[in-house]
Structures are given as C-alpha cells and as structure tokens.
Amino acid sequence: MNFYKAQDDARKQTLWLLALFTIAVVLLVLLTNLCVAFFVLYSNPEYALDGVNPIADAGGNIFQWCENLITALGWKKFTWTTLLVVGVLAMAMLFKWLSLRDGGRVVAEALGGRPVLTNSSQAQEKRLLNVVEEIALAAGIPVPQVYLLEKEPGINAFAAGLSVEDAVIGVTQGCLDTFNRDQLQGVIAHEFSHVLNGDMRLNMKLLVVLHGILMISESGHMVMRMTSQRGRRYRSYGHGRNNGGVVAGLFAFGLCLWLLGSIGQLFGMIIKSAVSRQREFLADASAVQFTRNPNGIGEALSLIGGATAQSQVVHHGAHEVSHLFFSRIGSPRRYFTQFFATHPPLEERIRRVMPRWSGRFMKPSSLEREASVLSGSGETVSSFAGSEQVVEPTIGEQKAESAKPVEHKPIEFEPAFSQDGVFKSAYDLLVGKAHEPSEAPALMCAVLLDEQEAVVKKQLKIVSSSQKGSPQKIGGDLADSVADMIKPLAELNSEQRLEIVELSIPALKLMSLVQYRHYRSLFLELIHADGKIDVFEWLIFQLLKQHCDRYFGLSRPEKPKYKDIKKIASLYQVVLSRIVYYGLEREQATYQQAFKEGCEAASVAGITLLPISDCQSARFTRAVHDLGLAYPLLKPRLLKGLLAAAKSDAVVTAKQSYLIKGVAAVMDCPFGGVES
C-alpha cells in the first residue's frame, strides 16, 4: 500500500470537492439573486424593477423570465446580494475552521468523548491504549490521544484531526465491550490508515464546506421565524393590511433561502458520501496490511452486522461527522438510497478482506466479551514484528484467492508482569512510567542526562533548581524521580530509549500550556548543559517540537510549496551530506559512493557531496525544516535516498538512524512506511 500516493489522491479529491463547491456557490448566488428580485417585485407588484416587468416581458419562457428578473434587479442590488451570500458562506466556513484548528480533540469532545488517561487502571482501556501504541510505533507516527464515547452502546470508532500531530482516535463503549484484541486491532489499524492516507484532513475539510452550505438554509429558517413572529404581532395590533405584503414576501424569501440551502446540503451529502465510501475500502485494505490479519477487521465488521445496536451512534451531533466513523452511524433502514450512505455495505467490505466469508454475521457473545476483557489486563506495549505486508487482492484476483485458505501469523505479546506482580524488565518499568502524567516529565529529563558524570551532576542541579518555588511542579520531587530512572535507563539500548520517548508524548500532552512551557525550557537547559547538542538530543527535541509544540499551539503546520524536486536539490544536498558523514569511518571515495547511491535512490541529480564544514547543525536543521515543505509524494523519495546512503556499507549507525528519524518527524513523513 502506497500511503503517499493515497495522500496525493486525497488531495486531488479535495480539489474536486472544492470545484463542485464552487459550482454550488455560483448556483446559490444566482438563485438567491432571483429570490431577492422576486421578493422586491412580490412585495410591491405595481413596481417594475428598473422599469421592466419581467413577468409580462418573458412570454411564458421560464429562462427568459429569470434573465429578465436578474436584469431588472440591477447590478448594484445584484452585487450586494452576491457579496452577502458569499460573505455568509465565508464567515460560516471560517468560524467552523477556527473551531476545528485545535485538532481532533474538538470533534471527540463535541461527541461526548472523554480522554482515556495513559495511566488508566481499567483493563479494557489499558488494552485499547496498548493496541493504539503498538500500531503507532509500527506506523512510525506519534501515539495519538485516545477518546472513549462511554454513552454509545453501538460498535464504532473514528479518527479526527488536521495532521498527524493533532490526531485523535475515538472508540465507543460498544467497541470495547464487543471486540477481542485481534478485532480491536483491525479497527484501530483501519483508523490509523485514515491518518496516514490523508483522509482525516479531507474529512475535516468536508465538515467545513458542508457547514458553510448549512448556513444558507439556517439563514432562511431564521428569516421565516422572524417574519412569522412579526406577522402575528402586526395582526394583533390591526396593522396586517398595511404590512401583510411585506411580511409575506419576506417569509417567501426566507422559504426560498431555506430550500436552496437544503438542496445544497443534499448535494453536499451526496458528495461527502461518495468520497467517504471509496476511502473506506482503502482503509480496510490498509488495516490488513498493518496487522497481517484479515480476520481481525473482517470479524469486527461481521460482529457489527450481528449486533443489535450495530454501529449506531446516538449523539445528536454525530450525523454532521458521520463520514469520520468506522461504520455507518445510523440504522440501515434509515438509508433509502446508497447515494447518502457514507460507508459501503458491510457484506461488500467483509468479502474484500475475507473472500471465503460464509455470508453470516457473527453474534456478539457476553462470554467472549468477558474473556476478552480479562485477557486485556496486564498487557504491555509491543511493536509489530517484521515488515511483511498482506495486500488486498484486486477484484480479479479474489476468485482465484477464494479457493485458498487465508494464512496469517497472529501477533503474540509478552505479559508485562511476572506472576508475583513485579515488572519483568527495566523496559517494562519505564513503559509504565511513560504512561504516568506525573512521571513522564521526569522520564524525559532522565533520557536527556549525559554519559559524563560531571555533566550529569550539573544537569541534576538544573533539575533540582527548576522546581524551587515553581508553581508548575508535577508529582513528587523531580530530581529524586530522575535519579531513580538512571539505572533502568542504562539497561536499555538506543532503540528502546527512543521508544520510551515516543510513548511519553501522550502523557506530556496532558500538561497545561504553562506547565509544558516550563518543562520545555527545562529540557532545553539539559540539552545545552554540556555546551553541545548530540544527535540523540537533536532527535528528541525535534520530536518534542513537532508533536507537543503543535498540540499546545506554539507552532502551526506550514502548507507544502515544493512540487518539483529540483527546487529542493540544494537542501537535500546538505541533509544527505550530513547523513553520509555520520557513517562509519571510511575513505573519501566511499563517502562519495554513499552520496551517489543516496542521489540515485531519491532520483536527485546535479548535486555533489559537500565538505563536512558546510553541513553543520544550524544549516542542517534549516535544510530539514525546508524539506518538510515538500509535497507528500516527494518526501518518501527523499527519505529512501537517505536510507540508501546510510546502508551503502551495509551498516546503519545509531547516529544515522537518529538523524533519519528526526528528518522524518520534521517532514511529517512516517518512517515506518518508508522502511517498508
């Protein structure tokens, strides 16, 4: 599955959607002007607009009548009406976009969801968090916040957000009560694919566009309500004869606006549903690719079909975001036509991932639910093994595949606790601390401690002094907590230390903005304590900036601007040269060969290896930032080139790995997807 091609397709669908929306706006403007002209004429039939009587001069031709009506209105009134309609749409869309700019948590909270705390003691919630973390690590993206819709008995889930950094995963209580681990894994993998495929941002744009059209009908409804109230007031005071025509005309105008907005909403829903259905098939196939287990998502879909509540979501605001969910949120009998279905039929989705499906839906079992809950307790985070992928067979291949049994290797997970309840390893101990909001800041400080004893003493003094008189203290004594983590951290390899940092990010996001600013400054002090920044420190701070700074609103994602790889060749030259020099000690000719292989893998020509003095930290960091402004289809090419250069001697050093992962984070390009 090419996630970057899928993102490009999502962008093209966005352009198509905007084109359709533009056409809809033009039609709304024309029809609204007709309504205004008709209202002016209707409110005073003896008055001919600009000396023209459009009804008398049309000769029974409806198109001629419309043309005459618009002409009679005059350009001044036409311009003001047009500006009013466009202004209402623009203001409504801007308001909606601003309300969504904080990311997916806005949607989750609007649906009545509550965040699942990273240190939750509930077995179901711990299992959910573990599954989300596993797939996030496998996908090479930050662990998103998880929300639970406790009042929803239906089986459903959703992903929402404007970028990878502000994404959230939400699940209903019915989802937790019904699914075992494999089925839950399939559903969460499906939602993650929406994040990687660019569907999430597309869906949020759909929300904004449809809200703009909705405001037209809401404006009409408001006019009708106001005029009906005024009409009753006029009649009560005996002024109905003098003002009845104006009131009736205003009511008719409001009715027309309401009808126009409703028709616009109707077509908007059709567009939304058509886009959503196609992206669901892609997400199902991607879920199989993530988990290497087609039965997981297939059985989840089958259980939805067999459940009493199915995938219904009862919250009153759910229909506005129906296209975000894993399955349709209403009862099938409420959908009179497939034009309005945001999701393909369950039967079709199941057969695409399980060609040998019997056609019978599974019935949820309370005994199975209880067993699945018990099996969820005490599980630890584990990344997916291997990089093999199962790709959904095409329509033509499904008949051939239907004769073969679907083979998959289930993912096995080690329990985090031994029988006496003690953590089995230092890694498991630190994973537990990474989930604790009160421990995560101390863990980040401990990870940033230097190898030299003198520097460590200086850093511990910085930690201790940072807490004196500070109102931002979290948990117990920070310096003691940091000191307690030094020994278990020493037992971890570099990959495990990096995983610990990534798993700490959701807990760091639970801080207040003031607390985050305080600890961010502390982390920077620890990094600069020895007067230099090593590669691991650079990577950690890039992860912090990319994921936490955006979450707390300290930075905003920038729009891509580089479509042509030639325009960023000089930037790539700096980054690739730096990667090459962080390899094993070798001859200049070997460096040149590694640089050449990196250029060939990325299809970049016309650049040469820079001297090491020309690709130092400041210039390198600026180049990485600017590479992040490339369009998504270019980013995996660039990262593959960096990987090719690092692998040219068959050994990827830790520094090279850190640099490439940092580059991937800054570029918003999931590293796991590139490796596969």
XYZ file of C-alpha atoms in Angstrom:
676
model
C 0.000 0.000 0.000
C 1.491 3.338 -1.069
C 0.292 5.718 1.636
C 1.869 8.724 -0.055
C 0.090 8.024 -3.339
C -3.106 7.731 -1.285
C -2.413 11.127 0.286
C -1.939 12.622 -3.166
C -5.242 11.072 -4.280
C -6.920 12.565 -1.208
C -5.608 15.991 -2.178
C -6.932 15.565 -5.725
C -10.321 14.628 -4.285
C -10.130 17.780 -2.179
C -9.591 19.855 -5.337
C -12.527 18.084 -7.000
C -14.642 18.771 -3.939
C -13.676 22.455 -3.996
C -14.565 22.628 -7.695
C -18.006 21.169 -7.003
C -18.432 23.512 -4.067
C -17.532 26.497 -6.268
C -20.207 25.450 -8.762
C -22.689 25.100 -5.901
C -21.819 28.591 -4.627
C -22.297 30.119 -8.102
C -25.715 28.471 -8.377
C -26.634 29.627 -4.876
C -25.650 33.199 -5.770
C -27.752 33.178 -8.943
C -30.765 31.588 -7.287
C -30.550 33.908 -4.284
C -30.482 36.915 -6.603
C -33.592 35.544 -8.290
C -35.233 35.258 -4.877
C -34.285 38.839 -3.996
C -35.615 40.171 -7.294
C -38.821 38.178 -6.917
C -39.216 39.389 -3.320
C -38.849 43.047 -4.316
C -41.416 42.580 -7.086
C -43.750 40.473 -4.924
C -43.709 42.909 -2.002
C -44.878 45.668 -4.378
C -46.365 44.160 -7.592
C -47.061 47.587 -9.077
C -43.336 48.382 -9.011
C -41.421 47.226 -12.100
C -37.742 46.760 -11.328
C -35.699 49.342 -13.254
C -38.741 49.984 -15.445
C -39.001 46.380 -16.583
C -41.798 43.948 -15.793
C -40.023 40.543 -16.044
C -43.227 38.510 -15.852
C -45.033 40.410 -18.583
C -41.997 40.513 -20.877
C -40.991 36.844 -20.517
C -43.700 35.466 -22.771
C -44.069 32.282 -20.711
C -40.389 31.301 -21.085
C -39.024 30.455 -17.631
C -35.391 31.072 -18.638
C -36.301 34.409 -20.194
C -38.238 35.235 -17.038
C -35.157 34.509 -14.883
C -32.935 36.559 -17.164
C -35.375 39.469 -17.108
C -35.680 39.240 -13.339
C -31.909 39.403 -12.824
C -31.596 42.254 -15.334
C -34.428 44.145 -13.675
C -32.766 43.785 -10.291
C -29.851 45.949 -11.414
C -26.116 45.471 -10.948
C -25.988 47.326 -7.653
C -28.516 45.060 -5.929
C -27.014 42.024 -7.680
C -23.530 42.868 -6.372
C -24.711 43.448 -2.806
C -26.729 40.233 -2.793
C -23.767 38.276 -4.148
C -21.424 39.740 -1.538
C -23.939 38.917 1.184
C -24.263 35.257 0.130
C -20.519 34.754 -0.301
C -19.900 36.589 2.968
C -22.286 34.346 4.902
C -20.651 31.240 3.429
C -17.130 32.520 4.073
C -17.857 33.572 7.650
C -19.568 30.278 8.446
C -16.686 28.268 6.978
C -14.074 30.418 8.712
C -15.849 30.053 12.048
C -16.034 26.280 11.630
C -12.382 26.042 10.574
C -11.262 28.105 13.567
C -13.309 25.886 15.862
C -11.535 22.822 14.435
C -7.995 24.182 14.339
C -7.171 22.625 17.711
C -7.429 19.249 16.026
C -9.341 16.064 16.569
C -9.940 16.549 20.286
C -12.523 19.246 19.437
C -14.556 16.688 17.487
C -14.113 13.974 20.117
C -15.220 16.225 22.970
C -18.168 17.554 20.939
C -19.364 13.943 20.600
C -19.267 13.493 24.371
C -15.956 11.668 24.457
C -13.530 11.737 27.358
C -9.768 11.225 27.051
C -8.502 7.818 28.138
C -5.713 8.539 30.605
C -2.400 6.919 29.785
C -2.204 5.562 33.338
C -5.733 4.117 33.342
C -6.212 1.056 35.551
C -9.292 -0.208 33.654
C -8.499 -3.454 31.822
C -10.461 -2.529 28.695
C -8.864 0.905 28.499
C -5.358 -0.484 29.052
C -5.884 -2.949 26.219
C -7.111 -0.143 23.964
C -4.110 2.056 24.787
C -1.713 -0.819 24.182
C -3.198 -1.543 20.758
C -3.039 2.136 19.767
C 0.602 2.351 20.879
C 1.569 -0.814 19.005
C 0.154 0.419 15.724
C 1.563 3.927 16.188
C 5.064 2.532 16.693
C 4.640 0.220 13.712
C 3.456 3.105 11.533
C 6.247 5.404 12.675
C 3.922 8.180 13.868
C 3.363 9.719 17.311
C 0.908 7.971 19.595
C -2.387 9.874 19.260
C -4.704 10.755 22.112
C -7.459 8.219 22.664
C -11.056 9.145 23.487
C -13.888 6.947 24.739
C -17.573 7.593 23.973
C -18.931 5.956 27.127
C -22.629 6.556 26.395
C -22.565 4.865 22.990
C -23.595 1.170 23.037
C -23.127 0.863 19.276
C -19.899 -0.589 17.881
C -17.923 2.180 16.198
C -14.693 4.178 16.120
C -13.312 7.254 14.390
C -10.146 9.225 13.646
C -10.177 13.023 13.579
C -7.622 15.795 13.225
C -5.914 18.110 10.774
C -2.481 16.478 10.920
C -0.627 13.531 12.422
C 0.317 15.695 15.404
C -3.219 16.631 16.481
C -4.915 13.366 15.520
C -7.128 11.514 17.983
C -8.595 8.025 17.919
C -12.061 7.602 19.394
C -13.963 4.410 20.171
C -17.426 3.725 21.540
C -18.100 1.723 24.680
C -19.763 -0.897 22.492
C -16.499 -1.319 20.631
C -14.618 -2.143 23.841
C -17.399 -4.402 25.138
C -17.665 -6.466 21.955
C -14.249 -6.915 20.345
C -11.399 -9.177 21.336
C -7.820 -7.983 20.845
C -7.459 -9.053 17.191
C -10.741 -7.421 16.202
C -9.908 -4.227 18.088
C -6.507 -4.224 16.420
C -8.124 -4.393 12.990
C -10.468 -1.475 13.742
C -7.703 0.724 15.184
C -5.441 -0.100 12.225
C -8.277 0.980 9.919
C -8.468 4.340 11.706
C -4.687 4.763 11.580
C -4.771 4.295 7.829
C -7.157 7.263 7.622
C -4.445 9.275 9.381
C -1.703 8.092 7.012
C -3.769 8.267 3.819
C -4.667 11.921 4.315
C -8.360 11.061 4.717
C -8.551 12.719 8.100
C -7.757 16.205 6.804
C -10.032 15.650 3.799
C -12.867 14.714 6.147
C -12.329 17.821 8.253
C -12.495 19.970 5.099
C -15.770 18.285 4.214
C -17.092 19.347 7.617
C -16.160 22.972 6.933
C -17.668 23.051 3.427
C -20.952 21.459 4.481
C -21.230 23.829 7.431
C -20.966 26.778 5.029
C -23.815 25.473 2.891
C -25.843 24.730 6.020
C -25.720 28.406 6.983
C -27.738 29.334 3.874
C -30.660 27.168 4.964
C -30.231 28.308 8.590
C -30.421 31.939 7.434
C -33.643 31.189 5.560
C -35.086 29.439 8.594
C -34.216 32.449 10.755
C -35.934 34.843 8.291
C -39.080 32.670 8.276
C -39.181 32.532 12.073
C -38.720 36.298 12.437
C -41.342 37.190 9.806
C -43.914 34.776 11.217
C -43.473 36.351 14.666
C -43.709 39.861 13.196
C -46.795 38.882 11.195
C -48.579 37.727 14.348
C -47.602 40.959 16.083
C -48.951 43.073 13.185
C -52.240 41.167 13.201
C -52.622 41.596 16.945
C -52.283 45.391 16.542
C -54.531 45.583 13.480
C -51.764 46.512 11.004
C -51.966 43.361 8.901
C -53.470 45.033 5.807
C -50.698 47.608 5.510
C -47.758 45.297 6.094
C -49.071 41.897 5.083
C -47.460 42.021 1.637
C -44.005 42.821 3.002
C -44.213 40.142 5.701
C -45.465 37.532 3.231
C -42.707 38.489 0.810
C -40.045 38.193 3.499
C -41.434 34.833 4.540
C -41.358 33.651 0.910
C -37.781 34.911 0.611
C -36.772 33.002 3.762
C -38.527 29.903 2.466
C -36.582 30.134 -0.795
C -33.283 30.520 1.071
C -34.128 27.534 3.254
C -34.982 25.436 0.198
C -31.809 26.491 -1.624
C -29.650 25.724 1.399
C -31.375 22.389 1.894
C -30.810 21.447 -1.740
C -27.174 22.474 -1.359
C -26.926 20.318 1.740
C -28.480 17.430 -0.147
C -25.888 17.566 -2.905
C -23.151 18.146 -0.340
C -24.169 14.975 1.467
C -24.054 13.036 -1.799
C -20.532 14.316 -2.493
C -19.464 13.573 1.088
C -20.835 10.051 0.914
C -19.226 9.283 -2.452
C -15.797 10.418 -1.254
C -16.145 8.581 2.056
C -17.153 5.227 0.532
C -14.040 4.989 -1.633
C -11.703 5.903 1.223
C -13.252 3.189 3.423
C -12.170 0.424 1.026
C -8.621 1.785 1.049
C -8.600 1.957 4.852
C -9.840 -1.650 5.173
C -7.043 -2.880 2.896
C -4.505 -0.817 4.839
C -5.689 -2.359 8.109
C -4.952 -5.823 6.724
C -1.521 -4.577 5.699
C -0.798 -3.210 9.173
C -1.890 -6.255 11.160
C -1.221 -9.023 8.601
C -4.507 -10.479 9.851
C -7.542 -10.090 7.560
C -9.719 -11.970 10.056
C -9.332 -9.206 12.632
C -11.100 -6.458 10.710
C -13.315 -8.975 8.890
C -14.685 -10.380 12.146
C -15.113 -6.856 13.536
C -17.310 -5.935 10.576
C -19.209 -9.209 10.932
C -19.884 -8.537 14.625
C -21.260 -5.102 13.761
C -23.701 -6.742 11.359
C -24.809 -9.231 14.003
C -25.139 -6.826 16.932
C -28.497 -5.398 17.957
C -27.277 -1.797 18.097
C -24.899 -2.414 15.175
C -22.743 0.701 14.671
C -25.332 3.318 15.614
C -24.174 6.492 17.368
C -26.961 8.255 19.240
C -25.290 11.612 19.956
C -27.241 14.441 18.295
C -24.102 15.863 16.662
C -22.920 12.582 15.159
C -24.613 12.984 11.764
C -22.514 16.043 10.975
C -19.377 13.898 11.290
C -20.852 10.607 10.062
C -18.105 10.228 7.439
C -15.415 10.087 10.153
C -16.625 6.807 11.649
C -15.546 3.212 11.056
C -19.065 2.189 10.027
C -22.342 3.972 9.264
C -23.762 5.611 12.357
C -27.477 5.148 11.614
C -29.739 2.174 11.238
C -29.627 0.704 7.699
C -33.387 1.182 7.333
C -32.874 4.940 7.570
C -30.878 4.992 4.356
C -33.318 4.990 1.458
C -30.587 5.135 -1.130
C -26.915 4.323 -1.365
C -26.331 7.890 -2.551
C -26.444 9.008 1.092
C -24.551 6.067 2.611
C -21.187 7.240 3.950
C -19.910 3.652 4.059
C -20.130 0.695 1.664
C -22.377 -2.230 2.661
C -20.901 -4.431 5.391
C -21.179 -7.506 3.176
C -19.038 -5.958 0.462
C -16.406 -4.750 2.910
C -16.153 -8.164 4.578
C -15.796 -10.035 1.284
C -12.981 -7.733 0.177
C -10.839 -8.735 3.157
C -12.267 -12.265 3.671
C -13.167 -13.688 0.234
C -14.288 -17.010 1.787
C -16.748 -15.394 4.214
C -19.869 -17.535 4.685
C -22.258 -14.607 4.430
C -23.486 -14.957 8.037
C -22.909 -12.205 10.556
C -21.356 -13.138 13.902
C -23.407 -12.621 17.069
C -21.624 -10.880 19.962
C -21.271 -13.154 22.988
C -21.165 -11.839 26.538
C -18.866 -14.732 27.463
C -16.440 -13.752 24.702
C -16.610 -10.132 25.814
C -15.764 -11.095 29.385
C -12.859 -13.249 28.245
C -11.524 -10.529 26.007
C -11.642 -8.012 28.859
C -9.752 -10.341 31.171
C -7.153 -11.066 28.518
C -6.580 -7.334 28.147
C -5.287 -6.873 31.697
C -1.586 -6.662 32.209
C -0.604 -6.415 28.572
C 2.407 -4.414 27.603
C 3.312 -2.450 24.524
C 4.948 -4.407 21.754
C 5.799 -3.319 18.257
C 4.856 -5.334 15.225
C 7.467 -7.834 14.168
C 8.812 -7.946 10.673
C 7.902 -5.841 7.688
C 5.966 -8.292 5.574
C 2.671 -6.996 4.293
C -0.558 -8.511 3.109
C -2.077 -6.540 0.254
C -5.770 -6.755 -0.502
C -6.385 -8.833 -3.655
C -7.881 -6.998 -6.563
C -11.390 -7.790 -7.763
C -9.979 -10.029 -10.466
C -7.740 -11.889 -8.054
C -10.414 -12.560 -5.448
C -11.915 -15.510 -7.315
C -8.533 -17.178 -7.557
C -7.779 -16.449 -3.915
C -11.162 -17.731 -2.723
C -10.007 -21.313 -3.209
C -7.031 -20.794 -0.890
C -7.194 -20.532 2.889
C -6.213 -17.119 4.210
C -2.978 -17.542 6.145
C -1.707 -15.150 8.740
C 0.612 -15.243 11.673
C -1.041 -13.827 14.793
C 0.966 -11.294 16.753
C 1.967 -12.601 20.170
C 2.537 -10.341 23.158
C 4.541 -10.936 26.304
C 2.754 -10.118 29.576
C 4.281 -7.130 31.333
C 4.129 -8.663 34.816
C 5.513 -11.845 36.277
C 3.263 -13.995 38.455
C 4.188 -12.092 41.621
C 3.119 -8.793 40.039
C 6.656 -7.418 39.645
C 7.715 -5.811 36.362
C 9.687 -8.256 34.251
C 12.282 -5.787 32.939
C 13.604 -2.255 33.123
C 11.928 -1.550 29.794
C 8.520 -2.536 31.158
C 9.107 -0.412 34.258
C 9.875 2.640 32.134
C 6.923 1.988 29.824
C 4.707 2.200 32.905
C 6.324 5.500 33.894
C 5.922 6.833 30.340
C 2.160 6.371 30.733
C 2.043 8.353 34.002
C 1.480 12.106 33.508
C 3.270 12.696 36.826
C 6.316 10.640 35.759
C 6.682 11.459 32.046
C 8.490 14.823 32.556
C 10.997 13.161 34.891
C 11.493 10.363 32.381
C 12.254 12.873 29.613
C 14.791 14.566 31.893
C 16.429 11.225 32.669
C 16.686 10.335 28.977
C 18.495 13.639 28.351
C 21.174 13.006 31.004
C 24.714 12.924 29.654
C 27.136 9.997 29.830
C 29.806 12.040 31.637
C 29.431 12.087 35.417
C 30.397 15.766 35.776
C 27.752 16.817 33.259
C 25.130 14.610 34.959
C 25.766 16.349 38.295
C 25.320 19.713 36.606
C 22.092 18.534 34.956
C 20.666 17.195 38.231
C 21.349 20.584 39.833
C 19.451 22.236 36.971
C 16.540 19.858 37.557
C 16.532 20.492 41.299
C 16.715 24.280 40.978
C 13.947 24.321 38.357
C 11.450 23.083 40.967
C 12.259 25.583 43.705
C 9.327 27.927 44.089
C 7.880 26.766 40.777
C 4.065 26.580 40.615
C 4.390 24.056 37.784
C 5.563 21.144 39.914
C 4.100 17.793 38.870
C 4.187 14.779 41.170
C 6.901 14.332 43.827
C 10.464 15.612 43.884
C 11.595 15.795 40.265
C 15.319 15.387 40.958
C 14.725 12.210 43.014
C 12.475 10.766 40.302
C 15.093 11.482 37.645
C 17.840 9.885 39.734
C 15.713 6.754 40.258
C 15.393 6.292 36.495
C 19.105 6.432 35.684
C 19.798 2.760 36.442
C 16.880 1.209 34.475
C 17.604 3.540 31.531
C 21.184 2.272 31.455
C 19.860 -1.232 30.695
C 18.071 -0.067 27.525
C 19.525 0.024 24.044
C 19.185 3.087 21.829
C 16.036 1.840 20.069
C 14.281 1.153 23.364
C 15.221 4.589 24.708
C 13.713 6.185 21.623
C 10.516 4.128 22.007
C 10.246 5.300 25.620
C 10.429 8.911 24.440
C 7.717 8.316 21.819
C 5.461 6.618 24.375
C 5.860 9.570 26.755
C 4.404 12.100 24.310
C 0.680 11.403 25.058
C 1.325 11.847 28.797
C 3.223 15.096 28.147
C 0.199 16.384 26.241
C -1.884 16.103 29.413
C 0.042 19.004 30.963
C -1.304 22.535 30.906
C 0.222 25.025 28.486
C 2.032 26.805 31.339
C 3.438 23.506 32.612
C 4.564 22.499 29.151
C 6.372 25.814 28.627
C 8.154 25.305 31.946
C 9.295 21.763 31.193
C 10.187 22.582 27.595
C 12.604 25.226 28.883
C 13.994 22.697 31.357
C 14.573 20.123 28.606
C 16.447 22.749 26.580
C 18.653 23.597 29.574
C 19.534 19.921 29.995
C 20.385 19.614 26.302
C 22.708 22.642 26.447
C 24.304 21.664 29.779
C 27.473 20.328 28.114
C 27.677 23.160 25.593
C 26.838 20.986 22.593
C 23.937 19.090 21.040
C 24.472 15.463 20.094
C 22.381 13.626 17.525
C 20.114 11.897 20.058
C 19.363 15.192 21.812
C 18.604 16.793 18.452
C 16.174 13.992 17.615
C 14.367 14.222 20.968
C 13.913 17.959 20.684
C 12.647 17.650 17.099
C 10.062 15.093 18.251
C 9.057 17.400 21.092
C 8.742 20.429 18.798
C 6.865 18.559 16.105
C 4.329 16.798 18.285
C 3.945 18.796 21.512
C 4.585 22.335 20.266
C 1.848 21.941 17.674
C -0.505 20.353 20.168
C -0.139 23.302 22.561
C -0.428 25.854 19.760
C 3.187 27.062 19.939
C 3.618 26.338 16.228
C 1.380 25.671 13.246
C 1.888 23.307 10.293
C 3.000 25.090 7.139
C 1.481 24.464 3.731
C 3.611 22.475 1.248
C 5.128 24.558 -1.538
C 7.707 22.374 -3.321
C 6.298 20.113 -6.052
C 9.478 19.891 -8.131
C 12.383 18.014 -6.574
C 14.838 20.235 -8.471
C 13.805 23.186 -6.295
C 14.904 21.399 -3.135
C 18.010 19.682 -4.527
C 20.354 22.107 -2.732
C 18.546 21.482 0.567
C 18.723 17.745 0.054
C 22.440 18.114 -0.690
C 23.047 19.476 2.828
C 20.986 16.779 4.573
C 22.363 13.870 2.548
C 25.962 15.021 3.065
C 25.396 15.140 6.816
C 23.942 11.610 6.824
C 26.910 10.281 4.842
C 29.471 11.754 7.254
C 27.749 10.117 10.215
C 28.525 6.674 8.817
C 31.490 4.525 9.719
C 34.982 5.979 9.332
C 35.903 5.482 5.689
C 37.797 6.875 2.730
C 36.607 9.918 0.806
C 35.830 7.690 -2.185
C 33.491 5.602 -0.007
C 31.708 8.748 1.155
C 31.289 9.734 -2.481
C 29.821 6.311 -3.312
C 27.312 6.533 -0.441
C 26.295 10.028 -1.573
C 25.858 8.774 -5.146
C 23.620 5.887 -4.012
C 21.504 8.304 -1.981
C 21.022 10.564 -5.003
C 20.085 7.659 -7.265
C 17.533 6.272 -4.785
C 15.906 9.704 -4.468
C 16.216 10.468 -8.212
C 18.062 13.718 -7.488
C 20.661 14.888 -9.998
C 23.135 17.757 -10.251
C 24.418 17.824 -6.649
C 27.739 16.764 -5.134
C 28.979 15.825 -1.667
C 29.583 18.940 0.446
C 32.547 19.347 2.794
C 31.615 18.465 6.371
C 32.059 22.111 7.387
C 29.195 23.109 5.044
C 26.561 20.886 6.652
C 26.860 21.641 10.355
C 23.962 21.729 12.811
C 22.399 25.136 12.110
C 22.442 24.798 8.321
C 21.379 21.155 8.541
C 18.369 21.976 10.757
C 17.231 24.783 8.435
C 17.536 22.471 5.427
C 15.486 19.763 7.163
C 12.762 22.288 8.007
C 12.568 23.483 4.395
C 12.468 19.895 3.090
C 9.373 19.484 5.250
C 7.608 21.922 2.893
C 7.830 19.431 0.021
C 4.633 17.801 -1.227
C 3.984 14.370 0.350
C 4.776 12.373 -2.798
C 8.336 13.755 -2.744
C 9.020 13.048 0.928
C 9.308 9.228 0.796
C 11.713 9.547 -2.151
C 13.954 11.812 -0.111
C 13.889 9.529 2.925
C 14.581 6.458 0.802
C 17.627 8.263 -0.548
C 18.866 8.937 2.979
C 18.328 5.282 3.898
C 20.150 4.113 0.774
C 23.151 6.283 1.624
C 23.193 5.017 5.216
C 23.001 1.389 4.045
C 25.704 1.722 1.406
C 28.246 -0.026 3.663
C 25.616 -2.480 4.987
C 25.799 -0.847 8.431
C 23.404 1.886 9.576
C 24.956 3.622 12.581
C 22.874 4.802 15.527
C 23.611 8.433 14.639
C 22.417 7.895 11.070
C 19.255 6.209 12.317
C 18.539 9.078 14.743
C 19.108 11.693 12.059
C 16.851 9.987 9.537
C 14.092 9.512 12.109
C 14.397 13.157 13.094
C 14.188 14.222 9.460
C 11.111 12.016 9.019
C 9.467 13.615 12.069
C 10.122 17.163 10.869
C 8.867 16.255 7.389
C 5.649 14.686 8.766
C 6.577 11.528 6.886
C 6.011 8.261 8.829
C 9.361 6.481 8.985
C 7.808 3.007 9.236
C 6.049 3.472 5.911
C 9.291 4.427 4.195
C 11.161 1.456 5.598
C 8.552 -0.926 4.217
